[in-house]
């Protein structure tokens, strides 16, 4: 009886390994993953289910090669997005005013109600868009959400982009605004925040502030940052064609970054801040989602900060792809994201 059982087990084992043996041998160090269909999570809000279940972004593989070619693409996208901005302002009760600060275009966002603890505080916002998208009021949704949900004043920087200017124009404009604002408010009463390219820019600003000997802000919030534009990071592979916003590591966002960089080394920490020295950074909160192409970029920054002894929080949301939390202000997850960030800021900013 014992021999029969062993023979049966041996037969099963042999059967189990036969398909692998007959399949194409994978390249050493790689993992073959079968094609599969991903259902939309059922444990998220209906609003977020709709966003997660949306088809892949239109023209995700569009790759303009110059700033001049990017401009009509950016303008068309901005026109569509700006139509949603008035409704966001109304729902979240936020007033927006155009201004310039030391020659840099910016918007001042003031919520109808400023929390008592935030009366002597303000935030600097760096918008996303792969360094080439979201000009003018199209840059504002995230800033509106932060002002409205966080009940705090926000200065949103409309930094220069191609073809008007190239690297390091966006970083320079952010630092210029910060230096100007520190003339009227202590650095520790301010925080910086941004998503995607904006998430990278606030990290780059931290590196630049160290280099220039500027005081650090009280805190930083970096959302799904483009922290490694050399495309190193596991989820560039595991979430490719899963993230319905960025879609692919070789898509439109990569093309926009290459145009902005204008031949500069993509591993320079002022373009890929994960390679910078983050010792001395202020407390930082990072945000991503399980389907985000840049989840690894976010996780790697979190590790880099912790290795540098910096207090760092990491919030990862179920099912979200790249920057889904700035899509719909009526989604409870969006409110939760910005209230988490506001609470983190309240903990670390001076009053």
Short mmCIF file of C-alpha atoms in Angstrom, two decimals:
data_model
loop_
_atom_site.label_atom_id
_atom_site.label_comp_id
_atom_site.label_asym_id
_atom_site.label_seq_id
_atom_site.Cartn_x
_atom_site.Cartn_y
_atom_site.Cartn_z
CA UNK A 1 0.00 0.00 0.00
CA UNK A 2 2.84 2.35 0.91
CA UNK A 3 4.52 1.70 -2.48
CA UNK A 4 1.26 2.46 -4.32
CA UNK A 5 0.90 5.82 -2.51
CA UNK A 6 4.51 6.80 -3.28
CA UNK A 7 4.07 5.83 -6.92
CA UNK A 8 0.91 7.93 -7.14
CA UNK A 9 2.63 10.96 -5.58
CA UNK A 10 5.57 10.57 -7.92
CA UNK A 11 3.18 10.46 -10.86
CA UNK A 12 1.41 13.63 -9.68
CA UNK A 13 4.71 15.41 -9.15
CA UNK A 14 5.87 14.41 -12.60
CA UNK A 15 2.59 15.66 -14.09
CA UNK A 16 2.86 18.96 -12.22
CA UNK A 17 6.27 19.83 -13.63
CA UNK A 18 5.65 18.61 -17.16
CA UNK A 19 3.96 21.84 -18.44
CA UNK A 20 6.77 23.99 -17.05
CA UNK A 21 9.34 21.73 -18.60
CA UNK A 22 7.63 21.87 -21.97
CA UNK A 23 6.98 25.65 -21.82
CA UNK A 24 9.41 28.16 -23.25
CA UNK A 25 12.29 28.59 -20.83
CA UNK A 26 12.20 32.13 -19.34
CA UNK A 27 15.24 34.34 -19.31
CA UNK A 28 17.15 33.84 -16.04
CA UNK A 29 16.01 36.32 -13.40
CA UNK A 30 12.60 36.89 -14.99
CA UNK A 31 9.14 35.65 -14.06
CA UNK A 32 6.56 34.65 -16.65
CA UNK A 33 3.07 35.89 -15.74
CA UNK A 34 0.00 34.60 -17.59
CA UNK A 35 -2.50 37.03 -19.07
CA UNK A 36 -5.42 37.71 -16.75
CA UNK A 37 -8.47 39.90 -16.33
CA UNK A 38 -8.52 42.26 -13.34
CA UNK A 39 -11.94 42.95 -11.82
CA UNK A 40 -12.61 46.31 -10.22
CA UNK A 41 -12.34 46.11 -6.41
CA UNK A 42 -15.70 45.96 -4.66
CA UNK A 43 -14.45 47.39 -1.36
CA UNK A 44 -14.00 50.95 -2.63
CA UNK A 45 -16.55 53.69 -3.23
CA UNK A 46 -18.76 53.71 -6.36
CA UNK A 47 -16.97 56.87 -7.50
CA UNK A 48 -13.57 55.19 -7.26
CA UNK A 49 -14.88 51.99 -8.85
CA UNK A 50 -15.84 54.05 -11.90
CA UNK A 51 -12.34 55.59 -12.08
CA UNK A 52 -10.55 52.27 -11.60
CA UNK A 53 -12.77 50.55 -14.17
CA UNK A 54 -12.22 53.18 -16.85
CA UNK A 55 -10.41 52.13 -20.05
CA UNK A 56 -6.75 52.95 -20.64
CA UNK A 57 -6.04 56.65 -21.19
CA UNK A 58 -6.57 57.78 -24.78
CA UNK A 59 -3.31 58.38 -26.66
CA UNK A 60 -1.24 56.99 -23.82
CA UNK A 61 1.45 56.07 -26.34
CA UNK A 62 1.61 59.56 -27.88
CA UNK A 63 5.26 60.69 -27.88
CA UNK A 64 5.78 64.29 -29.09
CA UNK A 65 9.48 64.96 -29.48
CA UNK A 66 9.66 68.75 -28.97
CA UNK A 67 8.16 71.40 -26.74
CA UNK A 68 6.42 72.89 -29.76
CA UNK A 69 4.77 69.54 -30.47
CA UNK A 70 3.69 69.21 -26.84
CA UNK A 71 2.02 72.63 -26.61
CA UNK A 72 -1.16 71.85 -28.61
CA UNK A 73 -1.51 68.56 -26.72
CA UNK A 74 -1.23 70.39 -23.39
CA UNK A 75 -3.61 73.15 -24.48
CA UNK A 76 -6.28 70.69 -25.63
CA UNK A 77 -6.06 68.73 -22.38
CA UNK A 78 -6.17 71.92 -20.34
CA UNK A 79 -9.30 73.20 -22.08
CA UNK A 80 -11.13 70.00 -21.17
CA UNK A 81 -9.93 69.92 -17.58
CA UNK A 82 -10.54 73.62 -16.87
CA UNK A 83 -14.26 73.10 -17.46
CA UNK A 84 -14.36 71.06 -14.23
CA UNK A 85 -12.51 73.61 -12.09
CA UNK A 86 -15.43 76.01 -11.32
CA UNK A 87 -17.53 73.12 -9.98
CA UNK A 88 -14.66 71.99 -7.76
CA UNK A 89 -14.22 75.51 -6.42
CA UNK A 90 -17.94 75.80 -5.69
CA UNK A 91 -18.28 72.42 -3.97
CA UNK A 92 -15.19 72.91 -1.83
CA UNK A 93 -15.80 76.63 -1.27
CA UNK A 94 -12.38 77.80 -2.44
CA UNK A 95 -11.58 81.17 -4.00
CA UNK A 96 -8.79 81.41 -6.61
CA UNK A 97 -6.80 84.53 -7.48
CA UNK A 98 -4.09 84.87 -10.16
CA UNK A 99 -0.84 86.56 -9.18
CA UNK A 100 2.89 86.70 -9.84
CA UNK A 101 5.52 86.18 -7.17
CA UNK A 102 8.98 87.51 -8.02
CA UNK A 103 8.11 87.11 -11.68
CA UNK A 104 6.70 83.58 -11.34
CA UNK A 105 3.06 82.98 -12.28
CA UNK A 106 1.02 81.58 -9.42
CA UNK A 107 -2.47 81.21 -7.99
CA UNK A 108 -3.55 82.00 -4.44
CA UNK A 109 -6.26 79.66 -3.17
CA UNK A 110 -8.22 80.68 -0.09
CA UNK A 111 -10.86 78.40 1.44
CA UNK A 112 -14.04 79.98 2.78
CA UNK A 113 -13.13 78.58 6.21
CA UNK A 114 -9.51 78.57 7.38
CA UNK A 115 -9.00 76.33 10.40
CA UNK A 116 -7.86 78.31 13.49
CA UNK A 117 -4.61 76.34 13.67
CA UNK A 118 -3.87 77.26 10.03
CA UNK A 119 -4.29 81.03 10.23
CA UNK A 120 -0.54 81.60 10.23
CA UNK A 121 0.31 78.81 7.81
CA UNK A 122 0.37 78.37 4.05
CA UNK A 123 1.24 75.67 1.55
CA UNK A 124 3.15 75.68 -1.74
CA UNK A 125 1.70 73.47 -4.46
CA UNK A 126 3.63 72.09 -7.46
CA UNK A 127 1.27 70.59 -10.03
CA UNK A 128 1.69 67.35 -11.96
CA UNK A 129 1.65 66.66 -15.67
CA UNK A 130 4.96 65.03 -16.65
CA UNK A 131 6.59 68.49 -16.82
CA UNK A 132 4.66 69.34 -20.01
CA UNK A 133 0.92 69.18 -19.17
CA UNK A 134 -1.71 71.06 -17.12
CA UNK A 135 -0.96 74.72 -17.82
CA UNK A 136 -3.02 77.61 -16.39
CA UNK A 137 -6.11 76.66 -14.33
CA UNK A 138 -5.73 73.01 -15.38
CA UNK A 139 -3.01 72.87 -12.73
CA UNK A 140 -5.46 73.59 -9.92
CA UNK A 141 -7.58 70.53 -8.93
CA UNK A 142 -5.11 69.15 -6.37
CA UNK A 143 -4.55 72.61 -4.89
CA UNK A 144 -8.33 73.14 -4.63
CA UNK A 145 -8.74 69.79 -2.86
CA UNK A 146 -5.96 70.58 -0.38
CA UNK A 147 -7.30 74.05 0.37
CA UNK A 148 -10.90 72.84 0.69
CA UNK A 149 -10.41 69.62 2.63
CA UNK A 150 -7.46 70.94 4.65
CA UNK A 151 -8.95 74.39 5.36
CA UNK A 152 -5.64 76.10 4.65
CA UNK A 153 -4.31 78.74 2.26
CA UNK A 154 -2.40 77.43 -0.77
CA UNK A 155 -0.05 79.09 -3.25
CA UNK A 156 -0.01 77.05 -6.46
CA UNK A 157 3.01 77.64 -8.72
CA UNK A 158 2.29 77.76 -12.45
CA UNK A 159 5.86 76.93 -13.33
CA UNK A 160 7.31 77.29 -16.81
CA UNK A 161 7.11 74.29 -19.12
CA UNK A 162 8.25 73.47 -22.66
CA UNK A 163 8.36 75.14 -25.10
CA UNK A 164 8.57 78.24 -22.88
CA UNK A 165 11.40 76.80 -20.79
CA UNK A 166 13.17 73.53 -20.03
CA UNK A 167 15.02 71.89 -17.14
CA UNK A 168 15.51 73.20 -14.47
CA UNK A 169 12.83 75.89 -14.99
CA UNK A 170 10.09 74.17 -12.96
CA UNK A 171 12.42 73.61 -10.01
CA UNK A 172 13.78 77.15 -10.22
CA UNK A 173 10.27 78.63 -10.19
CA UNK A 174 9.29 76.59 -7.13
CA UNK A 175 12.40 77.72 -5.23
CA UNK A 176 11.85 81.35 -6.28
CA UNK A 177 8.32 81.32 -4.85
CA UNK A 178 9.49 79.61 -1.66
CA UNK A 179 12.27 82.14 -1.09
CA UNK A 180 9.80 84.99 -1.61
CA UNK A 181 7.25 83.56 0.82
CA UNK A 182 9.84 82.99 3.55
CA UNK A 183 10.28 86.77 3.67
CA UNK A 184 6.82 87.08 5.21
CA UNK A 185 6.32 83.73 6.95
CA UNK A 186 8.68 81.36 8.82
CA UNK A 187 9.66 78.29 6.82
CA UNK A 188 8.40 75.98 9.58
CA UNK A 189 4.90 77.42 9.11
CA UNK A 190 4.87 76.21 5.50
CA UNK A 191 4.71 72.86 3.71
CA UNK A 192 5.10 71.78 0.09
CA UNK A 193 2.90 69.30 -1.74
CA UNK A 194 2.40 67.93 -5.23
CA UNK A 195 1.60 64.83 -7.26
CA UNK A 196 3.43 63.03 -10.08
CA UNK A 197 5.89 65.56 -11.56
CA UNK A 198 4.77 67.80 -8.69
CA UNK A 199 5.56 65.00 -6.25
CA UNK A 200 9.06 64.82 -7.69
CA UNK A 201 9.45 68.60 -7.72
CA UNK A 202 8.78 68.99 -4.00
CA UNK A 203 11.50 66.38 -3.35
CA UNK A 204 13.82 68.17 -5.78
CA UNK A 205 13.07 71.42 -3.96
CA UNK A 206 14.18 69.76 -0.72
CA UNK A 207 17.48 68.76 -2.32
CA UNK A 208 17.91 72.24 -3.83
CA UNK A 209 17.10 73.97 -0.54
CA UNK A 210 19.84 71.93 1.13
CA UNK A 211 22.28 72.88 -1.62
CA UNK A 212 21.43 76.58 -1.28
CA UNK A 213 21.41 76.58 2.51
CA UNK A 214 17.74 77.56 2.68
CA UNK A 215 15.62 76.66 5.71
CA UNK A 216 13.49 73.56 5.26
CA UNK A 217 9.70 73.76 5.39
CA UNK A 218 7.84 72.13 8.24
CA UNK A 219 6.74 69.16 6.12
CA UNK A 220 6.43 67.77 2.59
CA UNK A 221 3.66 65.74 0.91
CA UNK A 222 4.80 63.89 -2.19
CA UNK A 223 2.10 62.05 -4.12
CA UNK A 224 3.10 59.18 -6.43
CA UNK A 225 6.31 61.01 -7.34
CA UNK A 226 8.18 60.65 -10.62
CA UNK A 227 11.19 60.04 -8.44
CA UNK A 228 13.14 57.90 -10.92
CA UNK A 229 12.70 58.91 -14.56
CA UNK A 230 15.31 56.34 -15.59
CA UNK A 231 12.40 53.91 -15.20
CA UNK A 232 13.96 51.76 -12.48
CA UNK A 233 11.34 50.28 -10.17
CA UNK A 234 9.44 46.99 -9.99
CA UNK A 235 5.96 48.38 -10.63
CA UNK A 236 7.08 49.89 -13.93
CA UNK A 237 6.75 46.25 -14.98
CA UNK A 238 4.14 44.72 -12.68
CA UNK A 239 1.62 47.56 -13.14
CA UNK A 240 2.28 48.22 -16.84
CA UNK A 241 -1.05 48.08 -18.73
CA UNK A 242 -2.78 47.90 -15.32
CA UNK A 243 -2.40 51.61 -14.46
CA UNK A 244 -5.07 53.19 -16.68
CA UNK A 245 -3.52 56.68 -16.41
CA UNK A 246 0.19 56.31 -17.18
CA UNK A 247 -0.31 52.85 -18.72
CA UNK A 248 3.30 52.17 -19.74
CA UNK A 249 6.81 53.19 -18.66
CA UNK A 250 7.42 54.04 -22.31
CA UNK A 251 4.31 56.15 -22.88
CA UNK A 252 3.47 59.85 -23.01
CA UNK A 253 4.87 60.69 -19.56
CA UNK A 254 8.30 59.34 -20.41
CA UNK A 255 8.21 61.35 -23.64
CA UNK A 256 7.27 64.55 -21.80
CA UNK A 257 10.07 64.13 -19.29
CA UNK A 258 12.64 63.58 -22.03
CA UNK A 259 11.55 66.80 -23.74
CA UNK A 260 11.69 68.76 -20.48
CA UNK A 261 15.12 67.31 -19.59
CA UNK A 262 16.47 68.55 -22.93
CA UNK A 263 19.39 66.15 -22.98
CA UNK A 264 20.23 66.40 -19.28
CA UNK A 265 21.25 63.24 -17.40
CA UNK A 266 17.98 61.61 -16.27
CA UNK A 267 19.71 60.17 -13.20
CA UNK A 268 20.52 63.66 -11.87
CA UNK A 269 18.74 63.91 -8.48
CA UNK A 270 17.15 67.15 -9.69
CA UNK A 271 15.22 64.96 -12.16
CA UNK A 272 15.28 61.63 -10.29
CA UNK A 273 15.31 62.69 -6.62
CA UNK A 274 15.42 59.13 -5.29
CA UNK A 275 19.16 59.30 -6.03
CA UNK A 276 19.65 62.39 -3.86
CA UNK A 277 20.81 62.70 -0.26
CA UNK A 278 17.67 63.08 1.86
CA UNK A 279 19.38 63.51 5.22
CA UNK A 280 17.92 66.57 6.93
CA UNK A 281 14.60 66.46 5.06
CA UNK A 282 11.50 67.50 6.99
CA UNK A 283 8.80 64.93 7.87
CA UNK A 284 7.29 63.64 4.63
CA UNK A 285 4.04 61.88 3.73
CA UNK A 286 3.82 59.87 0.50
CA UNK A 287 0.70 58.67 -1.31
CA UNK A 288 0.17 55.96 -3.94
CA UNK A 289 -2.15 53.10 -4.91
CA UNK A 290 -1.93 49.38 -5.54
CA UNK A 291 -2.31 49.78 -9.33
CA UNK A 292 -0.01 52.79 -9.64
CA UNK A 293 2.82 52.48 -12.17
CA UNK A 294 4.83 54.64 -9.76
CA UNK A 295 4.08 52.66 -6.61
CA UNK A 296 7.71 51.47 -6.55
CA UNK A 297 8.93 55.05 -7.08
CA UNK A 298 6.89 56.03 -4.03
CA UNK A 299 7.99 53.07 -1.91
CA UNK A 300 11.66 53.63 -2.79
CA UNK A 301 11.47 57.27 -1.68
CA UNK A 302 9.86 56.18 1.58
CA UNK A 303 12.73 53.73 2.18
CA UNK A 304 15.32 56.37 1.24
CA UNK A 305 13.82 58.79 3.76
CA UNK A 306 13.69 56.19 6.52
CA UNK A 307 17.29 55.19 5.82
CA UNK A 308 18.17 58.87 6.24
CA UNK A 309 16.41 58.97 9.62
CA UNK A 310 13.55 61.13 8.35
CA UNK A 311 10.03 60.69 9.71
CA UNK A 312 8.06 59.42 6.72
CA UNK A 313 4.50 58.13 6.34
CA UNK A 314 3.35 56.01 3.40
CA UNK A 315 -0.34 55.75 2.48
CA UNK A 316 -1.27 53.27 -0.26
CA UNK A 317 -4.90 53.09 -1.39
CA UNK A 318 -6.73 50.02 -2.62
CA UNK A 319 -7.09 49.77 -6.39
CA UNK A 320 -5.89 53.28 -7.21
CA UNK A 321 -3.74 53.81 -10.27
CA UNK A 322 -1.62 56.93 -10.81
CA UNK A 323 -3.08 59.99 -9.07
CA UNK A 324 -6.64 58.63 -8.97
CA UNK A 325 -7.15 60.60 -5.76
CA UNK A 326 -7.21 63.91 -7.63
CA UNK A 327 -9.89 62.82 -10.11
CA UNK A 328 -13.17 63.22 -8.20
CA UNK A 329 -13.64 65.45 -5.17
CA UNK A 330 -16.90 63.66 -4.31
CA UNK A 331 -15.12 60.31 -3.75
CA UNK A 332 -14.70 59.59 -0.03
CA UNK A 333 -11.19 58.28 -0.72
CA UNK A 334 -10.19 61.70 -2.09
CA UNK A 335 -11.40 63.42 1.06
CA UNK A 336 -9.55 60.85 3.15
CA UNK A 337 -6.27 61.37 1.25
CA UNK A 338 -6.27 65.12 1.78
CA UNK A 339 -7.47 64.96 5.37
CA UNK A 340 -4.61 62.53 6.11
CA UNK A 341 -2.15 64.99 4.57
CA UNK A 342 -3.74 67.92 6.42
CA UNK A 343 -3.42 66.01 9.70
CA UNK A 344 0.23 65.24 8.97
CA UNK A 345 0.88 68.92 8.24
CA UNK A 346 -0.93 69.99 11.41
CA UNK A 347 1.29 67.66 13.43
CA UNK A 348 4.54 69.10 12.05
CA UNK A 349 3.99 72.74 11.09
CA UNK A 350 4.58 75.56 13.54
CA UNK A 351 1.67 77.84 14.33
#
